Amino acid sequence: MAKLLDFEEPIKELYDQIDQLKLLSKDGKLDLDAEINKIEQRAESLKKEIFSDLTPHQIVQIARHPNRPDTTSLARLICDRFTQLSGDRLYRDDPSIIGGIGLIGGQRIMLIGHQKGHDTKENIYRNFGMPHPEGYRKALRLMRLAEKFGVPIITFIDTPGAYPGLEAEERGQAEAIARNLREMVGIKVPIVSIVIGEGGSGGALAIGVSDCIFMMQYSVYSVISPEGCASILFRDAKKSEDASKSLKLTAPDVVRLGVADQIIEEPLGGSHNNWEDTASIMKKNLLETINQLVKKDQETLIQDRYAKFRKIGSFITS
């Protein structure tokens, strides 16, 4: 089992009991199967109870879980074959965005996604999933390559936001994001995006202008992080739990607001506890969606994508 979060501690206590009973059963040659099964049922019931009533703050914690499946892991699990492509042909290869050509159930795709790390060393190498401008330029280069060969594009969104450092600004961070937003609207092949963890600000949107946007059940999508929002509005980052409630960043909220299209259910306990089932569910949804989108002619595809984003945030005044 992956590292448990604070609100999962009651489940951990039950699993500790199960481990102790299994050890006793093995060492003392006792038959404790009935007792073990009873506690396992209680643990599953408690897990269902906890995960059926999560707060926005708890969902943010799950979305950021270090064991949550990332782009490289999902590429390995979903694709029959995957060949990574590197570099923006201008400056360098940005490790916080990866991409490449893959094969899913006989369908060629271009897969592009943010990449975080699972430990401190990898997080530093991946810049905590915060791309520099060359990362977004690499993503756009791969999208244009997919367009050239008529290959549908899949993007996985999982970033706190674009890197805000001085060197990123010097190399044109804002321009790189703005160019991606403009260019993606007119890409002549289907684009499907999935928010697999944390979708933060323009750093997420820069690879998220797509025909269909899915959100994993315990992912979040917002213009700013709860901590950033709390720092600005309340002058106190510790009030991030209150900010999480107000930001409407959970999957049901984002779908209700019309920003995302559909929620992909996660296995009980979250995708960080079951990568294989998560990948299987995602693969099924991706293939079904791509098969529908490839039937559209190019003009209709582009017009529908443009209209989709134009209507977001529209309102009527009296």
Coordinates of C-alpha atoms in Angstrom, one line a residue:
M1 CA 0.0 0.0 0.0
A2 CA 1.2 3.5 -0.8
K3 CA 2.0 6.0 1.9
L4 CA -1.2 6.9 3.7
L5 CA -2.5 10.4 4.2
D6 CA -3.6 11.8 7.6
F7 CA -7.3 11.1 7.0
E8 CA -6.5 7.5 6.1
E9 CA -4.9 6.7 9.5
P10 CA -7.9 4.7 10.8
I11 CA -7.5 2.4 7.7
K12 CA -3.8 2.0 8.5
E13 CA -4.6 0.8 12.0
L14 CA -6.8 -2.0 10.6
Y15 CA -4.2 -3.0 8.1
D16 CA -1.6 -3.1 10.9
Q17 CA -3.9 -5.5 12.7
I18 CA -4.2 -7.6 9.6
D19 CA -0.4 -7.8 9.2
Q20 CA 0.0 -8.8 12.9
L21 CA -2.6 -11.6 12.6
K22 CA -1.0 -12.9 9.4
L23 CA 2.4 -13.0 11.2
L24 CA 0.9 -14.8 14.1
S25 CA -0.8 -17.2 11.8
K26 CA 2.4 -17.9 10.0
D27 CA 4.7 -18.3 13.1
G28 CA 2.2 -20.1 15.4
K29 CA 0.6 -22.1 12.6
L30 CA -2.8 -20.8 13.8
D31 CA -5.8 -20.6 11.6
L32 CA -6.8 -16.9 11.8
D33 CA -8.3 -16.6 8.3
A34 CA -11.8 -15.9 9.5
E35 CA -10.6 -13.1 11.8
I36 CA -8.4 -11.7 9.0
N37 CA -11.3 -11.7 6.5
K38 CA -13.5 -9.9 9.1
I39 CA -11.0 -7.1 9.6
E40 CA -10.3 -6.8 5.8
Q41 CA -14.1 -6.3 5.3
R42 CA -14.1 -3.6 8.0
A43 CA -11.1 -1.9 6.3
E44 CA -12.8 -1.9 2.9
S45 CA -16.0 -0.6 4.5
L46 CA -14.1 2.2 6.3
K47 CA -12.3 3.1 3.1
K48 CA -15.6 3.5 1.2
E49 CA -16.9 5.6 4.0
I50 CA -13.9 7.9 4.1
F51 CA -13.6 8.3 0.3
S52 CA -17.3 9.0 -0.2
D53 CA -17.1 12.2 1.9
L54 CA -13.8 13.9 1.1
T55 CA -13.3 17.6 1.6
P56 CA -11.7 19.7 -1.2
H57 CA -8.5 20.0 0.9
Q58 CA -8.3 16.2 1.2
I59 CA -8.7 15.8 -2.5
V60 CA -5.8 18.3 -3.1
Q61 CA -3.7 16.0 -0.9
I62 CA -4.6 13.0 -3.0
A63 CA -4.0 14.8 -6.2
R64 CA -0.4 15.6 -5.0
H65 CA 0.3 12.2 -3.5
P66 CA 3.9 11.2 -4.4
N67 CA 2.8 7.7 -5.4
R68 CA 0.2 8.9 -7.9
P69 CA 0.9 7.5 -11.4
D70 CA 2.7 10.0 -13.5
T71 CA 3.1 10.4 -17.3
T72 CA 6.0 8.0 -17.7
S73 CA 4.3 5.3 -15.7
L74 CA 1.0 5.7 -17.5
A75 CA 2.7 5.7 -20.9
R76 CA 4.3 2.3 -20.0
L77 CA 1.0 0.9 -18.7
I78 CA -1.4 2.2 -21.4
C79 CA 0.7 2.0 -24.5
D80 CA 1.6 -1.2 -26.3
R81 CA 4.7 0.7 -27.5
F82 CA 6.1 4.1 -26.5
T83 CA 9.1 5.9 -28.0
Q84 CA 10.1 9.1 -26.2
L85 CA 11.1 12.1 -28.2
S86 CA 13.2 14.9 -26.7
G87 CA 14.2 18.6 -27.1
D88 CA 12.6 21.8 -28.4
R89 CA 15.3 22.3 -31.1
L90 CA 16.0 25.7 -29.7
Y91 CA 17.5 25.4 -26.2
R92 CA 17.4 22.0 -24.4
D93 CA 15.2 19.1 -23.3
D94 CA 13.0 20.0 -20.4
P95 CA 12.6 17.0 -18.1
S96 CA 9.4 18.4 -16.6
I97 CA 7.5 17.7 -19.8
I98 CA 7.9 14.4 -21.7
G99 CA 6.4 13.2 -24.9
G100 CA 6.6 10.7 -27.6
I101 CA 4.9 8.4 -30.1
G102 CA 2.9 5.5 -28.7
L103 CA 0.5 2.7 -29.8
I104 CA -2.7 2.0 -27.9
G105 CA -4.8 -0.9 -29.1
G106 CA -3.6 -0.4 -32.7
Q107 CA -4.1 3.4 -32.6
R108 CA -1.0 5.5 -33.0
I109 CA -1.0 8.5 -30.7
M110 CA 1.3 11.3 -29.7
L111 CA 1.5 11.4 -25.9
I112 CA 2.6 14.5 -24.0
G113 CA 2.5 15.2 -20.3
H114 CA 3.9 17.0 -17.3
Q115 CA 6.3 14.9 -15.3
K116 CA 6.8 15.2 -11.5
G117 CA 9.1 13.0 -9.3
H118 CA 8.4 10.3 -6.7
D119 CA 11.2 11.4 -4.4
T120 CA 13.3 14.5 -3.6
K121 CA 16.1 13.7 -6.1
E122 CA 13.7 13.1 -9.0
N123 CA 11.5 16.1 -8.0
I124 CA 14.6 18.4 -8.2
Y125 CA 15.5 16.9 -11.6
R126 CA 11.9 17.3 -12.9
N127 CA 11.7 20.8 -11.3
F128 CA 8.6 19.5 -9.4
G129 CA 6.7 19.3 -12.6
M130 CA 7.0 23.0 -13.4
P131 CA 8.0 23.4 -17.0
H132 CA 10.4 26.0 -18.4
P133 CA 9.5 27.6 -21.8
E134 CA 11.5 25.0 -23.6
G135 CA 9.2 22.4 -22.2
Y136 CA 6.2 24.0 -23.8
R137 CA 8.1 24.6 -27.0
K138 CA 8.9 20.9 -27.1
A139 CA 5.3 20.0 -26.5
L140 CA 4.2 22.2 -29.4
R141 CA 6.9 20.7 -31.7
L142 CA 5.5 17.3 -30.9
M143 CA 2.0 18.4 -31.6
R144 CA 3.0 19.8 -35.0
L145 CA 4.7 16.5 -35.7
A146 CA 1.5 14.6 -34.8
E147 CA -0.5 17.0 -37.0
K148 CA 1.9 16.4 -39.9
F149 CA 1.3 12.6 -39.8
G150 CA -2.4 12.7 -38.8
V151 CA -1.8 11.2 -35.3
P152 CA -4.3 12.1 -32.5
I153 CA -2.7 13.8 -29.4
I154 CA -3.2 12.9 -25.8
T155 CA -1.9 15.2 -23.0
F156 CA -1.6 14.4 -19.3
I157 CA -1.9 17.4 -17.0
D158 CA -0.1 17.4 -13.7
T159 CA 1.7 20.6 -12.6
P160 CA 1.5 23.2 -9.9
G161 CA 2.1 25.7 -12.7
A162 CA 4.7 26.9 -15.1
Y163 CA 8.1 27.7 -13.5
P164 CA 8.1 31.4 -12.4
G165 CA 11.9 31.8 -12.1
L166 CA 13.9 34.6 -13.6
E167 CA 15.6 32.3 -16.2
A168 CA 12.2 31.1 -17.4
E169 CA 11.0 34.6 -17.8
E170 CA 14.3 35.5 -19.6
R171 CA 13.7 32.7 -22.1
G172 CA 10.1 33.8 -22.8
Q173 CA 7.8 31.8 -20.5
A174 CA 4.7 33.9 -21.1
E175 CA 5.2 33.9 -24.9
A176 CA 5.7 30.1 -24.9
I177 CA 2.5 29.5 -23.1
A178 CA 0.5 32.1 -25.1
R179 CA 1.8 30.5 -28.4
N180 CA 0.7 27.1 -27.3
L181 CA -2.8 28.4 -26.4
R182 CA -3.1 30.0 -29.9
E183 CA -1.6 27.1 -31.9
M184 CA -3.5 24.3 -30.1
V185 CA -6.8 25.8 -31.1
G186 CA -5.9 25.2 -34.8
I187 CA -4.2 21.8 -34.6
K188 CA -5.9 19.6 -37.2
V189 CA -5.9 16.3 -35.3
P190 CA -8.0 15.3 -32.3
I191 CA -6.6 16.3 -28.9
V192 CA -7.7 14.7 -25.6
S193 CA -6.5 15.9 -22.2
I194 CA -6.6 14.2 -18.8
V195 CA -5.9 16.0 -15.6
I196 CA -4.2 13.1 -13.8
G197 CA -3.2 15.0 -10.6
E198 CA -2.8 18.7 -10.1
G199 CA -3.8 21.1 -12.9
G200 CA -2.4 24.6 -12.0
S201 CA -2.9 27.8 -13.9
G202 CA -1.5 28.6 -17.4
G203 CA 1.1 25.9 -16.8
A204 CA -1.6 23.3 -17.1
L205 CA -3.7 25.1 -19.8
A206 CA -0.6 25.4 -22.1
I207 CA -1.1 21.7 -23.0
G208 CA -4.8 21.5 -22.2
V209 CA -6.5 23.3 -25.2
S210 CA -8.3 20.1 -26.4
D211 CA -11.4 18.6 -27.8
C212 CA -12.2 16.7 -24.7
I213 CA -10.9 17.3 -21.1
F214 CA -11.2 14.5 -18.6
M215 CA -10.5 14.8 -14.9
M216 CA -9.5 11.9 -12.7
Q217 CA -11.9 11.5 -9.8
Y218 CA -9.4 12.9 -7.3
S219 CA -7.6 15.4 -9.4
V220 CA -7.9 19.2 -9.2
Y221 CA -7.9 22.0 -11.8
S222 CA -7.5 25.7 -10.8
V223 CA -6.2 29.1 -11.8
I224 CA -4.1 29.1 -8.6
S225 CA -3.0 26.8 -5.9
P226 CA -4.9 26.9 -2.6
E227 CA -1.7 28.1 -0.9
G228 CA -1.2 30.9 -3.4
C229 CA -4.8 31.9 -3.1
A230 CA -4.7 32.0 0.7
S231 CA -1.5 34.0 0.6
I232 CA -3.1 36.7 -1.6
L233 CA -6.6 36.8 -0.2
F234 CA -6.0 36.0 3.5
R235 CA -2.3 37.0 3.8
D236 CA -1.7 33.5 5.3
A237 CA -0.8 30.4 3.3
K238 CA -1.9 28.3 6.3
K239 CA -5.5 29.1 5.4
S240 CA -5.2 27.0 2.2
E241 CA -7.9 24.6 3.5
D242 CA -10.4 27.5 3.4
A243 CA -9.2 28.5 0.0
S244 CA -9.7 25.0 -1.3
K245 CA -13.4 25.2 -0.6
S246 CA -13.8 28.5 -2.4
L247 CA -11.8 27.7 -5.5
K248 CA -14.2 25.0 -6.8
L249 CA -11.2 23.0 -8.0
T250 CA -12.4 19.4 -7.6
A251 CA -13.5 17.3 -10.6
P252 CA -17.3 17.6 -9.9
D253 CA -17.0 21.4 -9.6
V254 CA -14.9 21.8 -12.7
V255 CA -17.2 19.6 -14.8
R256 CA -20.2 21.5 -13.4
L257 CA -18.6 24.8 -14.5
G258 CA -18.2 23.5 -18.0
V259 CA -14.4 23.7 -17.9
A260 CA -13.9 19.9 -18.1
D261 CA -16.1 17.4 -19.9
Q262 CA -16.1 14.2 -17.9
I263 CA -14.8 12.5 -14.7
I264 CA -12.9 9.3 -14.9
E265 CA -13.6 7.2 -11.8
E266 CA -10.6 5.9 -9.8
P267 CA -10.2 2.6 -8.0
L268 CA -11.3 2.7 -4.3
G269 CA -8.6 4.4 -2.3
G270 CA -7.4 6.5 -5.3
S271 CA -5.1 5.8 -8.2
H272 CA -2.0 6.0 -6.1
N273 CA -3.0 2.6 -4.6
N274 CA -3.8 0.9 -7.9
W275 CA -1.9 1.9 -11.0
E276 CA -2.9 -1.0 -13.1
D277 CA -6.7 -0.6 -12.7
T278 CA -6.3 3.2 -13.2
A279 CA -4.5 2.7 -16.5
S280 CA -7.0 0.2 -17.7
I281 CA -9.9 2.6 -17.0
M282 CA -8.1 5.5 -18.7
K283 CA -7.2 3.4 -21.7
K284 CA -10.8 2.5 -22.3
N285 CA -12.0 6.1 -22.1
L286 CA -9.2 7.4 -24.3
L287 CA -9.9 4.8 -27.1
E288 CA -13.6 5.5 -27.0
T289 CA -13.1 9.3 -27.2
I290 CA -10.4 9.1 -29.9
N291 CA -12.6 6.8 -32.1
Q292 CA -15.4 9.4 -31.9
L293 CA -13.2 12.4 -32.6
V294 CA -11.4 10.9 -35.7
K295 CA -14.7 10.7 -37.4
K296 CA -15.0 14.5 -37.5
D297 CA -13.6 16.4 -40.5
Q298 CA -10.8 18.9 -39.8
E299 CA -12.9 22.0 -40.1
T300 CA -15.6 20.8 -37.7
L301 CA -13.0 19.6 -35.2
I302 CA -11.3 23.0 -35.1
Q303 CA -14.5 25.0 -34.9
D304 CA -15.9 22.8 -32.1
R305 CA -12.7 23.1 -30.2
Y306 CA -12.7 26.9 -30.6
A307 CA -16.4 27.2 -29.6
K308 CA -15.8 25.0 -26.5
F309 CA -13.3 27.4 -25.1
R310 CA -15.1 30.5 -26.1
K311 CA -18.1 29.7 -24.1
I312 CA -16.2 29.0 -20.8
G313 CA -16.9 31.6 -18.3
S314 CA -19.7 33.3 -20.3
F315 CA -22.4 34.9 -18.3
I316 CA -25.6 37.0 -18.8
T317 CA -26.1 40.5 -17.2
S318 CA -29.5 41.9 -16.7

